[in-house]
Coordinates of C-alpha atoms in Angstrom, one line a residue:
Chain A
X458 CA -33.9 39.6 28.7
X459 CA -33.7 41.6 25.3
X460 CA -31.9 43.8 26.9
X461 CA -29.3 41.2 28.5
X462 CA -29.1 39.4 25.2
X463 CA -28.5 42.3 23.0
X464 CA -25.4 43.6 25.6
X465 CA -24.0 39.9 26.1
X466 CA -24.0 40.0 22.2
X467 CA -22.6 43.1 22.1
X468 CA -19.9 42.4 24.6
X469 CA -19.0 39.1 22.9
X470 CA -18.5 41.2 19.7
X471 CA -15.8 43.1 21.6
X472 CA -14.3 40.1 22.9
X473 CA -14.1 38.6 19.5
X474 CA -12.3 41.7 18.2
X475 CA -9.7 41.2 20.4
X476 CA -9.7 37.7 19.8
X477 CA -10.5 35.9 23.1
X478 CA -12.3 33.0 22.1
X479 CA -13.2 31.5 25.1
X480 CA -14.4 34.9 27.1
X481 CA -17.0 35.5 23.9
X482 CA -18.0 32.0 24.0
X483 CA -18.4 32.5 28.1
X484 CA -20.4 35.5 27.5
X485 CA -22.9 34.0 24.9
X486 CA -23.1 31.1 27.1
X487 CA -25.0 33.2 29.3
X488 CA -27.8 34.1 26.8
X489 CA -30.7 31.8 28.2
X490 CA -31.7 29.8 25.3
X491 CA -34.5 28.0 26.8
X492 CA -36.2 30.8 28.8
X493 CA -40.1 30.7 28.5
X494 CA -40.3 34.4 28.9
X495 CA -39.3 34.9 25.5
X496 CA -40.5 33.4 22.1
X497 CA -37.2 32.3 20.2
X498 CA -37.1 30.5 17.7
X499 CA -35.0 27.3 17.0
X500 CA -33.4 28.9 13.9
X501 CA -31.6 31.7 16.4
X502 CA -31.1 28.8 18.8
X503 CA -29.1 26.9 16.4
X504 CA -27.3 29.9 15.2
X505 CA -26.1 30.7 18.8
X506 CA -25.2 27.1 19.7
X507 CA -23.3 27.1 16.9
X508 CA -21.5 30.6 17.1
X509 CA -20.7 29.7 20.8
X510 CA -19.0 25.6 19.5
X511 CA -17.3 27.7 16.6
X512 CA -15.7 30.4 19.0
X513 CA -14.7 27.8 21.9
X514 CA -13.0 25.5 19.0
X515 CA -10.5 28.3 18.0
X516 CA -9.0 28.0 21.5
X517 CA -9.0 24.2 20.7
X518 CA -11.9 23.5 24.0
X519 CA -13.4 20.4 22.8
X520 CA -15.1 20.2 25.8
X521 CA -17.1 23.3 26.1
X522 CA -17.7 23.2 22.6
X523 CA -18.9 19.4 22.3
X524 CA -21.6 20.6 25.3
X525 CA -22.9 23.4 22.7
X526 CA -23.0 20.8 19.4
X527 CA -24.8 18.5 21.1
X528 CA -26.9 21.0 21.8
X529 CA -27.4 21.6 17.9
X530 CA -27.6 18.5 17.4
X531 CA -31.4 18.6 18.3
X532 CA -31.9 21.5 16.4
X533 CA -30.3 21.0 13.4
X534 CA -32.3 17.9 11.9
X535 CA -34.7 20.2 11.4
X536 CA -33.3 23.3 10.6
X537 CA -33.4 24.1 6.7
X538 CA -30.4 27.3 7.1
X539 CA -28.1 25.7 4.7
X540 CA -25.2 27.9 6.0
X541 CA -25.9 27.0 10.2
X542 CA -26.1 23.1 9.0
X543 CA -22.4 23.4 7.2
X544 CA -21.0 25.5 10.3
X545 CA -22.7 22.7 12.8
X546 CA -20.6 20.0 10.5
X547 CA -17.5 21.5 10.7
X548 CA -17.6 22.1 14.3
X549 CA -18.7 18.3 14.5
X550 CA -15.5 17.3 12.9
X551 CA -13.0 19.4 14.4
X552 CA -14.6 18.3 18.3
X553 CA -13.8 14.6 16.9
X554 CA -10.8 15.7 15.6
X555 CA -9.7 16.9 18.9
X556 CA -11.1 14.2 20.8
X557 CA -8.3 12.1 18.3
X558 CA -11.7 10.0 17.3
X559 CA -9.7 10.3 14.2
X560 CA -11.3 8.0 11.8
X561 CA -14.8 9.9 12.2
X562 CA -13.7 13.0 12.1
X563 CA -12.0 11.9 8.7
X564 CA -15.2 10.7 7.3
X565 CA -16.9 13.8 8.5
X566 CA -14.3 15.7 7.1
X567 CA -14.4 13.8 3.8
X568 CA -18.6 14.5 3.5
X569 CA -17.5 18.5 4.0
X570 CA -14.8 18.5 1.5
X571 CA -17.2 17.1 -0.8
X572 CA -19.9 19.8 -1.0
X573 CA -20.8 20.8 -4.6
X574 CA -22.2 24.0 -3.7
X575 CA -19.6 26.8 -3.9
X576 CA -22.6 29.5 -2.7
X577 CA -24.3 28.4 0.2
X578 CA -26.9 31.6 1.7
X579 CA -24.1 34.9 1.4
X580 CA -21.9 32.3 1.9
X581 CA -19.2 31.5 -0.7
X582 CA -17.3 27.8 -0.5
X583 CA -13.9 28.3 -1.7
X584 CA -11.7 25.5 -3.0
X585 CA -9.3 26.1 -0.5
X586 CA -11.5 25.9 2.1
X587 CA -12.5 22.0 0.5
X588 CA -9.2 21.3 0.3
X589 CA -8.2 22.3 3.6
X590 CA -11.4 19.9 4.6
X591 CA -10.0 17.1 1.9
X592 CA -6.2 17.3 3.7
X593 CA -8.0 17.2 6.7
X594 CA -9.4 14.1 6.1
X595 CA -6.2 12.2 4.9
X596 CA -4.4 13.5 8.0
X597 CA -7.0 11.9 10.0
X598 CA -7.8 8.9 8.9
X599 CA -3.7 8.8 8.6
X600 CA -3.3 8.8 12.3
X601 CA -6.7 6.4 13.0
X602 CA -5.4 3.2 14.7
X603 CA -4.4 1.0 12.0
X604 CA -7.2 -1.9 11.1
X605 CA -10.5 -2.6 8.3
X606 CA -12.0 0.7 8.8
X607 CA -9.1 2.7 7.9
X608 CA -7.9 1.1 5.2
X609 CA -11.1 1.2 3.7
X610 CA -11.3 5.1 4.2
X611 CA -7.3 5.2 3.0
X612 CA -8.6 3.5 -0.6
X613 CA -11.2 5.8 -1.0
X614 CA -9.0 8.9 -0.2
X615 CA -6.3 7.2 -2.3
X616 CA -8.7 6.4 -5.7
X617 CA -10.3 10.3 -4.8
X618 CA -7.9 11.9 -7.7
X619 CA -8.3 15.2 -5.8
X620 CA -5.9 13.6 -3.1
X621 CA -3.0 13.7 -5.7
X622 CA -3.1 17.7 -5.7
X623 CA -2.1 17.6 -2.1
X624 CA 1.0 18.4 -0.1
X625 CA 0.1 15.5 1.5
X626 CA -0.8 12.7 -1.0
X627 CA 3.2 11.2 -1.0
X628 CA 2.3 10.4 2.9
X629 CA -1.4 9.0 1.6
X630 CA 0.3 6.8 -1.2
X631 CA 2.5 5.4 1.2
X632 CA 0.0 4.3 3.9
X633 CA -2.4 3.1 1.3
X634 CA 0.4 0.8 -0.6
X635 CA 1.4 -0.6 3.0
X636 CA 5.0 1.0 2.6
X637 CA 7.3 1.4 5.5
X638 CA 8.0 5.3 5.7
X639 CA 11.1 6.5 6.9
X640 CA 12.1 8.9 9.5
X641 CA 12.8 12.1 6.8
X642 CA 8.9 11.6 5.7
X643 CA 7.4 10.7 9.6
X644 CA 8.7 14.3 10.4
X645 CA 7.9 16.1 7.2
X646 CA 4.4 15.0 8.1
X647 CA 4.5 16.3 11.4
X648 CA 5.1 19.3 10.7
X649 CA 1.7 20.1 8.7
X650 CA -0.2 18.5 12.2
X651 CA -2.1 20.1 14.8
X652 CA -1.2 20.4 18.1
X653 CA -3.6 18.1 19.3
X654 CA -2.5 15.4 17.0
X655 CA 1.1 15.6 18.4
X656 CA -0.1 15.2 21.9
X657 CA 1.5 12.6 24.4
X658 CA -0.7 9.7 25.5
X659 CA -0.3 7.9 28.6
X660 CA 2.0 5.4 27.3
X661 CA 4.3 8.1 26.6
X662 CA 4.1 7.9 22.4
X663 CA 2.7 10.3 20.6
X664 CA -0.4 10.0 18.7
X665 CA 1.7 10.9 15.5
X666 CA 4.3 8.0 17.0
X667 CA 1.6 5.4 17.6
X668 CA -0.5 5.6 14.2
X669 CA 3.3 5.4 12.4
X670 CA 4.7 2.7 14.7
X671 CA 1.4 0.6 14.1
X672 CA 1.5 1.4 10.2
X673 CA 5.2 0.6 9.9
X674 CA 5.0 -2.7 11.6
X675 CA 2.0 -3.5 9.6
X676 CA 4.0 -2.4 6.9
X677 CA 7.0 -4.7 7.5
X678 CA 4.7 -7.7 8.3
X679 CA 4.3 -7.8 4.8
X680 CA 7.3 -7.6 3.7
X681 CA 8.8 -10.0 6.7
X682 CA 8.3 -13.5 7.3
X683 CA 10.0 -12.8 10.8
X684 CA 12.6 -10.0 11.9
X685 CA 14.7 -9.5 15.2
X686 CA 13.5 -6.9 17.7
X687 CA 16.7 -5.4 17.5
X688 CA 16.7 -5.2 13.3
X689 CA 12.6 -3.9 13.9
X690 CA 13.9 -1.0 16.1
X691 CA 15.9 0.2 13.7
X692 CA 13.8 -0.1 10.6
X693 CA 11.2 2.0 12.8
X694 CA 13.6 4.4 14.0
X695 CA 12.5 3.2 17.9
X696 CA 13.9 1.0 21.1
X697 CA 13.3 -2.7 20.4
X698 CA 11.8 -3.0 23.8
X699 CA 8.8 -0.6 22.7
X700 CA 8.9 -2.0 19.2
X701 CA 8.1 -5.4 20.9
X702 CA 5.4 -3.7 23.5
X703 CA 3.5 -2.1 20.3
X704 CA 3.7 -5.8 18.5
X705 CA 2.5 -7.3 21.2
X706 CA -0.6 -4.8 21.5
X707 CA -1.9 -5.7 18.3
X708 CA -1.0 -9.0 18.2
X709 CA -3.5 -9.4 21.1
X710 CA -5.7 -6.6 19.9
X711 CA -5.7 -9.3 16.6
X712 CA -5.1 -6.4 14.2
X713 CA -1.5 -8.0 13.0
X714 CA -1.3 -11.9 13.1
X715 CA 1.8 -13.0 14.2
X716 CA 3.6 -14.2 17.7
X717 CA 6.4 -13.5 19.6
X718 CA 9.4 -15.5 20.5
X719 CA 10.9 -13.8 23.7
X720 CA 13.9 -15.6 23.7
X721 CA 15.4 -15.4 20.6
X722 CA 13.6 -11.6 20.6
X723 CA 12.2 -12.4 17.2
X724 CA 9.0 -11.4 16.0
X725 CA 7.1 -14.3 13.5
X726 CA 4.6 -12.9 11.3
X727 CA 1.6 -15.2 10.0
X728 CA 0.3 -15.1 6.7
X729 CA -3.6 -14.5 7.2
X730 CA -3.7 -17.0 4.2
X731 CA -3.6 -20.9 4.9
X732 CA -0.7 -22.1 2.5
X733 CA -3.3 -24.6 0.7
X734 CA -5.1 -20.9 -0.1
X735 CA -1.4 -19.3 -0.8
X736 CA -1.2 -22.3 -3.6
X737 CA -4.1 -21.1 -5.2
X738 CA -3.5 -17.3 -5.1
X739 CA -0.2 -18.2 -6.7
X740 CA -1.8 -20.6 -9.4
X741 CA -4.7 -18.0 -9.9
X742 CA -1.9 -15.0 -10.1
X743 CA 0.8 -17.4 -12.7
X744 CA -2.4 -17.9 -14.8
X745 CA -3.5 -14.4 -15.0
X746 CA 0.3 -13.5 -15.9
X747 CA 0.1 -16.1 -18.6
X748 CA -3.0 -14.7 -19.8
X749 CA -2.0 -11.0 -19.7
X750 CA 0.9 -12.5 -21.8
X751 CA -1.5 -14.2 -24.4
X752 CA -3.4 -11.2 -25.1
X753 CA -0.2 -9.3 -25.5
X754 CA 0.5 -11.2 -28.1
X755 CA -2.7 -11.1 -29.7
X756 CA -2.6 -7.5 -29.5
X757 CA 0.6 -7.5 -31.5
X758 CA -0.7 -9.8 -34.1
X759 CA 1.3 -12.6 -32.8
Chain B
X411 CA 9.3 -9.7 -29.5
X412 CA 11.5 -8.9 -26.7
X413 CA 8.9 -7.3 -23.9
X414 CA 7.1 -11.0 -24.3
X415 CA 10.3 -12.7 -24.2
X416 CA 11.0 -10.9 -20.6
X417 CA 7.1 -11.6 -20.1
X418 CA 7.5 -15.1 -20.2
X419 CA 10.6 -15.5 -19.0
X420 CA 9.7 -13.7 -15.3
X421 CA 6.7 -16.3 -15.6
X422 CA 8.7 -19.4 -15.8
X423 CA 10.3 -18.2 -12.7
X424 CA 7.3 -18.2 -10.8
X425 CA 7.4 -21.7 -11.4
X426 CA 6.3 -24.0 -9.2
X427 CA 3.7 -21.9 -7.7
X428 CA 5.1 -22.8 -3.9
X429 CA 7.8 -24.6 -2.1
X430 CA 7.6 -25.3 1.6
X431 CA 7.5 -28.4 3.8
X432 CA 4.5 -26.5 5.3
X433 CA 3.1 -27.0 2.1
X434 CA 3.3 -30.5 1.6
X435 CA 2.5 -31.4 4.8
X436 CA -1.0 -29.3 3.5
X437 CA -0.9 -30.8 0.7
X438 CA -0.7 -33.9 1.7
Chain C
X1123 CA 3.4 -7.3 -15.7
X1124 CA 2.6 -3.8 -14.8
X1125 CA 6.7 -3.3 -15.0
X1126 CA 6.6 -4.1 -18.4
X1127 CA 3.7 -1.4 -19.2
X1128 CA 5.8 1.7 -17.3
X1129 CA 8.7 1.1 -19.2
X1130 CA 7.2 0.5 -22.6
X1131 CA 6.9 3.8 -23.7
X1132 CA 10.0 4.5 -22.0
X1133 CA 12.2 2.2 -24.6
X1134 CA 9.9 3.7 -27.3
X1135 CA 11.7 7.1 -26.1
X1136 CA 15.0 5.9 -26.0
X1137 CA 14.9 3.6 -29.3
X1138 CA 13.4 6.7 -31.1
X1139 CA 16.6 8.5 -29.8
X1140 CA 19.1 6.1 -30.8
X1141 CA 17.9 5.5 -34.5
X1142 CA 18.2 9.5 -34.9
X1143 CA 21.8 9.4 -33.5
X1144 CA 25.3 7.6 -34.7
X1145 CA 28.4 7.4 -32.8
X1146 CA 29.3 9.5 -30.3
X1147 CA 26.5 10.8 -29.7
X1148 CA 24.6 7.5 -28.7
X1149 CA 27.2 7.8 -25.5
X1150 CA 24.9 10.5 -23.8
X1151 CA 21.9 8.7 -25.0
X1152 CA 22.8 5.1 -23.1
X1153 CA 24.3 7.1 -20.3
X1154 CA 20.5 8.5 -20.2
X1155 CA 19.1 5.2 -20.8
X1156 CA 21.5 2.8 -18.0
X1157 CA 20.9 5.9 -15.5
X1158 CA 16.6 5.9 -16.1
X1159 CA 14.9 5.1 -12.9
X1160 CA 11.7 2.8 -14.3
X1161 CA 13.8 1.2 -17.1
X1162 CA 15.3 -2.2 -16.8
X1163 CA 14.8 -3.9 -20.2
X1164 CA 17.7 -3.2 -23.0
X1165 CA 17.4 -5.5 -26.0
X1166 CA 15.0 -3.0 -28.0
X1167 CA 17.8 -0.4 -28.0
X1168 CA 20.6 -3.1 -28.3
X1169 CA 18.3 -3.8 -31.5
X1170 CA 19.4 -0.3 -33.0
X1171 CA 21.0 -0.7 -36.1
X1172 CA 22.6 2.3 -34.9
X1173 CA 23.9 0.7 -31.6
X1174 CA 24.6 -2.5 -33.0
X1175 CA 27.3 -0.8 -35.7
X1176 CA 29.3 0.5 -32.6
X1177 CA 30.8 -2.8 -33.2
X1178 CA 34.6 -2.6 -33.6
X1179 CA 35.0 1.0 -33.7
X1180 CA 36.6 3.2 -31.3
X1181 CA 32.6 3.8 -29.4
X1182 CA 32.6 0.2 -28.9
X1183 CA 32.7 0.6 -25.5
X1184 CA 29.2 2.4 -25.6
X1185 CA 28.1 -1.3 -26.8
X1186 CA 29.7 -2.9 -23.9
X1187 CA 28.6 -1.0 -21.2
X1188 CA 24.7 -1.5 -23.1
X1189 CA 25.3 -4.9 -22.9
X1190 CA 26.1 -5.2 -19.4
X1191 CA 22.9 -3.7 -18.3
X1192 CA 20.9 -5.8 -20.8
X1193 CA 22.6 -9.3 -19.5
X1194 CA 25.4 -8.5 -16.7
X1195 CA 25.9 -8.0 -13.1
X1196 CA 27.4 -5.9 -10.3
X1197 CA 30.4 -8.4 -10.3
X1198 CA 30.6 -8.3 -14.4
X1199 CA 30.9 -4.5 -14.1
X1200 CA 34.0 -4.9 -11.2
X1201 CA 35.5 -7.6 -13.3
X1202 CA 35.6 -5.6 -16.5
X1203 CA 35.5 -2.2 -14.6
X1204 CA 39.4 -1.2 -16.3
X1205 CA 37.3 -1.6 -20.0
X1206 CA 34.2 0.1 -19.2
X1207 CA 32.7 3.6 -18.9
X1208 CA 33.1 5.0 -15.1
X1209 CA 29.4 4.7 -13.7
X1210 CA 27.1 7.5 -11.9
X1211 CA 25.5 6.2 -9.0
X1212 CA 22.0 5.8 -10.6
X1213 CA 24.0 3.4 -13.1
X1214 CA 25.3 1.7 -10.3
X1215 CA 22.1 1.4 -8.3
X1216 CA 20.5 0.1 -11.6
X1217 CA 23.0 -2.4 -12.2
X1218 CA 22.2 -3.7 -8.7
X1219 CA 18.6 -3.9 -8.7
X1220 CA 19.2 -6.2 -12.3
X1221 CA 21.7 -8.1 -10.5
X1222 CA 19.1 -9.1 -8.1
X1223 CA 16.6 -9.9 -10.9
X1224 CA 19.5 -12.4 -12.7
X1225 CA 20.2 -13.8 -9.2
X1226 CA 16.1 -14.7 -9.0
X1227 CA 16.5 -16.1 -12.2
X1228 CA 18.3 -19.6 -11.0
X1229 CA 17.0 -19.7 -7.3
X1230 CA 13.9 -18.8 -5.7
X1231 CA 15.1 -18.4 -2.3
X1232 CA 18.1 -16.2 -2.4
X1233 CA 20.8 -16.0 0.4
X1234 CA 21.8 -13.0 2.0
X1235 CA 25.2 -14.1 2.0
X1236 CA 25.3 -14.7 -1.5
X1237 CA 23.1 -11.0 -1.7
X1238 CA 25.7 -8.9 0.4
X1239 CA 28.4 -10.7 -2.0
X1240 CA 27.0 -10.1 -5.0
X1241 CA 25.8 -6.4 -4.3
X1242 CA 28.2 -5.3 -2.1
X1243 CA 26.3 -4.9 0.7
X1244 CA 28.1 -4.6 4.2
X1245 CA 25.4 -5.7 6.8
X1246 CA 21.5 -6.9 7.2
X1247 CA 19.7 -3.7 7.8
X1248 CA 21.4 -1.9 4.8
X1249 CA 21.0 -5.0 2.3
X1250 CA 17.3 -5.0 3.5
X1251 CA 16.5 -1.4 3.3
X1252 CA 18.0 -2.2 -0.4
X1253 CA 15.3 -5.3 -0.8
X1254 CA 12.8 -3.3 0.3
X1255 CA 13.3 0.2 -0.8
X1256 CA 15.1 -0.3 -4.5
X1257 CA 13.8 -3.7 -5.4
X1258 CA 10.0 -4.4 -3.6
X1259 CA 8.8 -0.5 -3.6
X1260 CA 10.4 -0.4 -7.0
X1261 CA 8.1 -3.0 -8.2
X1262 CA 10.8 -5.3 -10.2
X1263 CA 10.7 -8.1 -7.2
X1264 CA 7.6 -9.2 -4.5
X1265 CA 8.8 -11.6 -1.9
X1266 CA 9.3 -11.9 1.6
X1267 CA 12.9 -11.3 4.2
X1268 CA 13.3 -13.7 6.4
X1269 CA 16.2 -12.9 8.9
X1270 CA 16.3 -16.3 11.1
X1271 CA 16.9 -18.1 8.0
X1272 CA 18.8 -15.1 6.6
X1273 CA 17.4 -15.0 3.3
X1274 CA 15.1 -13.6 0.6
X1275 CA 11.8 -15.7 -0.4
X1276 CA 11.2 -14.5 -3.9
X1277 CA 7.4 -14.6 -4.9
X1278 CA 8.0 -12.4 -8.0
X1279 CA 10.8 -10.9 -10.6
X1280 CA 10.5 -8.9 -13.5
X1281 CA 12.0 -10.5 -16.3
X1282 CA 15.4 -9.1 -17.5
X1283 CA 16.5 -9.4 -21.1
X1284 CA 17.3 -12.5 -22.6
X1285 CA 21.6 -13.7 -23.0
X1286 CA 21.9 -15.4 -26.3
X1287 CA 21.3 -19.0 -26.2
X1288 CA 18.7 -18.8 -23.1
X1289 CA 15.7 -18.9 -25.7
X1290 CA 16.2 -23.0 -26.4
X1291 CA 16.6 -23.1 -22.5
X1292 CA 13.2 -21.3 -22.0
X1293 CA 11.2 -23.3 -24.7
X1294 CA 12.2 -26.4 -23.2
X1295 CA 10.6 -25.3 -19.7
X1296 CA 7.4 -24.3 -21.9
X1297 CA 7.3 -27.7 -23.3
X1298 CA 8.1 -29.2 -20.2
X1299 CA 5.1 -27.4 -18.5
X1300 CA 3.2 -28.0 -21.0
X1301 CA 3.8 -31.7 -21.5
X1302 CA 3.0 -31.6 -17.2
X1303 CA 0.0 -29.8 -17.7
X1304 CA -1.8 -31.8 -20.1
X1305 CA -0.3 -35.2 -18.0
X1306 CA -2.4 -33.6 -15.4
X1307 CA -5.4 -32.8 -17.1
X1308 CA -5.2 -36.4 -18.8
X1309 CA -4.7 -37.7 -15.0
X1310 CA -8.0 -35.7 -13.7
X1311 CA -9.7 -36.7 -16.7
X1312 CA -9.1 -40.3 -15.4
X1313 CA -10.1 -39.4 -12.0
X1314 CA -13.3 -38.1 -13.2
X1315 CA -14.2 -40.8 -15.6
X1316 CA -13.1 -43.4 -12.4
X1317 CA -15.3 -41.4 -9.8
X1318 CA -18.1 -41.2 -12.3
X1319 CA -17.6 -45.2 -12.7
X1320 CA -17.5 -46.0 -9.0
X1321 CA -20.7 -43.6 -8.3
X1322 CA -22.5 -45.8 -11.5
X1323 CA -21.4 -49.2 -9.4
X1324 CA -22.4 -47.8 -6.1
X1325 CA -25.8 -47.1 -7.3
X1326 CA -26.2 -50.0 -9.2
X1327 CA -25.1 -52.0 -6.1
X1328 CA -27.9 -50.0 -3.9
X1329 CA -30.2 -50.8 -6.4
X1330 CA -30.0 -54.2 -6.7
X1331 CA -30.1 -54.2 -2.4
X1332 CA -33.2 -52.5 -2.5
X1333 CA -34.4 -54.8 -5.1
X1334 CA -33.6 -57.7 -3.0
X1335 CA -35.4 -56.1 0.2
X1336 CA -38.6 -55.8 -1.3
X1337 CA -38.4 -59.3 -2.6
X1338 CA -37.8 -60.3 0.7
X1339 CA -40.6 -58.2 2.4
X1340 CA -43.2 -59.8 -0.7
X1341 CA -42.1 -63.3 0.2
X1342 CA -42.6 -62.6 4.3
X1343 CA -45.7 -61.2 3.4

């Protein structure tokens, strides 16, 4: 078996070279990690599990690599090679990533780009590297289906003031103030994405389409007490008919309140606030304005 | 003072707090 | 009134600029000032002695077109257009945004007939992306669109400057709110004092039941 391991190594070495991810990955594969013949220990286990995840991933195979994570997942609880552990993580995110379980691979993503080690064994942690982790994370939770989750995730990405460095923080100040972004920024954005993340789902959107559709209507609930179908195509830049199946969706999925009148083709959106409560808020806000006023003036002596 | 004058003068406009028939029927 | 805080040092900027210039050279200056993108408040630099001595000489004009954006609107500016400076578009979006503010001023749900009139607007979706883009992102309005009823429910407006003579006008509200105000304090004061009153009488009343109970139970026993 030493023999076997040490060509299959060697072999994968030449298939790395040459850049063919997935034959490597195959050959490795074949190392048996569990044979009894052998003492191994779980150290080299992990390191192979990993290796195999991390060469599978750069020919985007969640699949095969996902089998070999898991794998480390068992190992890696206990393993104290602080280089190993931060490979595993990354290879964790990016199989969520490509799985479009978007929101955790963001927070996954997030707890990378937040290392404060910048050596880690002979390895060194760039800045680059964290930022590429931090811009990860923002496109991520970006295209998470809209709802609590996210835009708790969005605030703490948005109050993060690393995020403002980024290429990508106009995008991230948008979707956290609940703005409506426009065509010229949609496809600005999309060019900086994966191609994974600008796959086609079965209902024919893309991911990219969906997570902005769902984001601009949430958007324009705010800013709408009701709008035409027709007037809501063109603010999102799609058909009414699919701006209306996509309202309809998360009306019923109860992640936008609001209902649908199919014969005028209008779409009424509901304040989640009773208007008794909407009083309040709007006595509470008038007397904060007229204290904010007050101490104005005290500050200026008045 | 002309910042407070604007101050108070966008405050005024938020007056009354609300206006709807929805509202009064809450109200009520 | 976050508005008020971004533009604060903003005026400072500009007033600073205006006392070190006279004349002709405040033209450039206002041109800046009427073309900034986060300032909509005028009176400080109207304040200038500087500005204020344009009066009556041949920069007048430099005063007028100040005073539009401190007090005037879109339909001002057409209706004087022949006597005042040719505006850059970031003069003309400017004067629009303040139009809307002076429009929020008198109503608090404004038309959008009355909006594509005053702002030149020819349809919905481009008076809307206006709203929305140059007024609610902008932070100077909050409010909602409502297209059945085809108008514009203002919750919020940043305060423009004040026209001569609309300072009596805006005391009179204070006094009036605060003549309401203490009505309605005095009125739950009442209401309080009456509740307590009725609670004293309720229990006074059980009392005397109870009383009367266990007279009744000592004489059956």
């Amino acid at each position: 078996e030493e023999q076997v391991l040490i060509i299959r190594e060697k072999l994968a070495e030449l298939y790395e070279s040459e850049q063919q991810w997935s034959k490597a990955a195959q050959m490795l594969s074949g190392i048996d990690l569990d044979s009894g013949m052998r003492v191994i220990d779980d150290t080299f286990r992990l390191s192979k599990c990993v290796q195999i995840a991390r060469l599978y991933l750069e020919d985007d195979d969640a699949i095969n690599a996902e089998a070999f994570i898991n794998k480390a997942s068992f190992l890696v609880s206990s393993s104290q090679h602080e280089v190993l552990n931060l490979q595993y993580k990354v290879c964790y995110a990016r199989i969520l990533d490509l799985k479009r379980k978007f929101l955790e691979a963001a927070l996954r993503y997030y707890d990378i780009s937040q290392i404060e080690k910048r050596q880690i064994g002979d390895e060194t942690i760039d800045e680059e590297a964290l930022e590429q982790a931090l811009s990860a994370a923002v496109t991520c939770t970006i295209l998470a289906a809209a709802g609590p989750q996210r835009s708790r995730v969005l605030a703490t990405l948005y109050k993060d003031e690393r995020c403002s460095k980024l290429k990508i923080y106009p995008i991230l100040q948008k979707v956290y103030l609940e703005r409506i972004l426009r065509k010229p920024e949609i496809d600005a954005f999309a060019e900086e994405l994966k191609p994974h993340q600008k796959a086609i789902l079965p209902d024919n959107f893309t991911v990219l389409d969906r997570a902005m559709i769902e984001h601009n209507l949430l958007s324009a609930s705010k800013l709408y007490t009701n709008i035409s179908f027709e007037e809501l195509g063109t603010l999102l830049g799609i058909a009414p008919h699919k701006a209306e199946k996509i309202a309809s969706r998360m009306i019923y999925e109860d992640r936008m309140r609001g209902s649908i009148d199919q014969v005028e083709a209008v779409i009424h959106f509901e304040d989640d606030t009773e208007e008794l409560q909407q009083w309040d808020q709007q006595i509470v806000s008038l007397c904060q304005a007229l204290n904010d006023i007050l101490d104005g003036m005290a500050k200026k002596g008045l | 003072e002309s910042s407070l004058l604007r101050q108070v003068s966008s405050l005024l406009r938020r007056l009354p707090a609300i206006e709807s028939e929805k509202f009064q029927d809450d109200f009520m | 009134m976050d508005i008020e805080e971004r533009q604060a040092e903003i005026i400072d900027h500009f007033v600073k600029q205006a006392t070190a210039n006279k004349d002709a050279a405040l033209g450039s200056i206002i041109a800046e000032a009427t073309s900034h993108p986060s300032l909509f408040a005028f009176s400080e630099i109207l304040a200038v002695p500087n500005v204020a001595e344009l009066e009556g000489t041949e920069n007048t004009v430099i005063l007028d077109l100040l005073r539009l954006f401190a007090h005037g609107t879109w339909s001002d500016f057409k209706s004087n257009a022949g006597h005042l400076p040719h505006l850059v578009p970031d003069q003309v979006l400017k004067l629009k945004q303040l139009t809307v503010l002076t429009l929020a001023e008198t109503n608090k749900v404004l038309p959008y007939d009355l909006l594509m009139l005053e702002l030149d607007v020819a349809n919905v979706r481009e008076l809307e992306d206006f709203l929305i883009n140059e007024c609610m992102y902008a932070g100077i309005v909050r409010g909602k669109l409502d297209q059945l009823r085809r108008c514009f429910e203002v919750q919020f407006a940043a305060g423009r400057d004040l026209r001569p003579g609309q300072l009596g006008s805006m005391i009179q509200t204070l006094s009036n709110w605060l003549g309401t105000s203490d009505s309605l304090l005095v009125s739950i004061q009442e209401k309080i004092k009456w509740a307590d009153t009725m609670s004293e009488l309720d229990n006074k009343h059980r009392k005397d039941l109870e009383d009367r109970v266990e007279d009744v139970k000592k004489s059956l026993s």
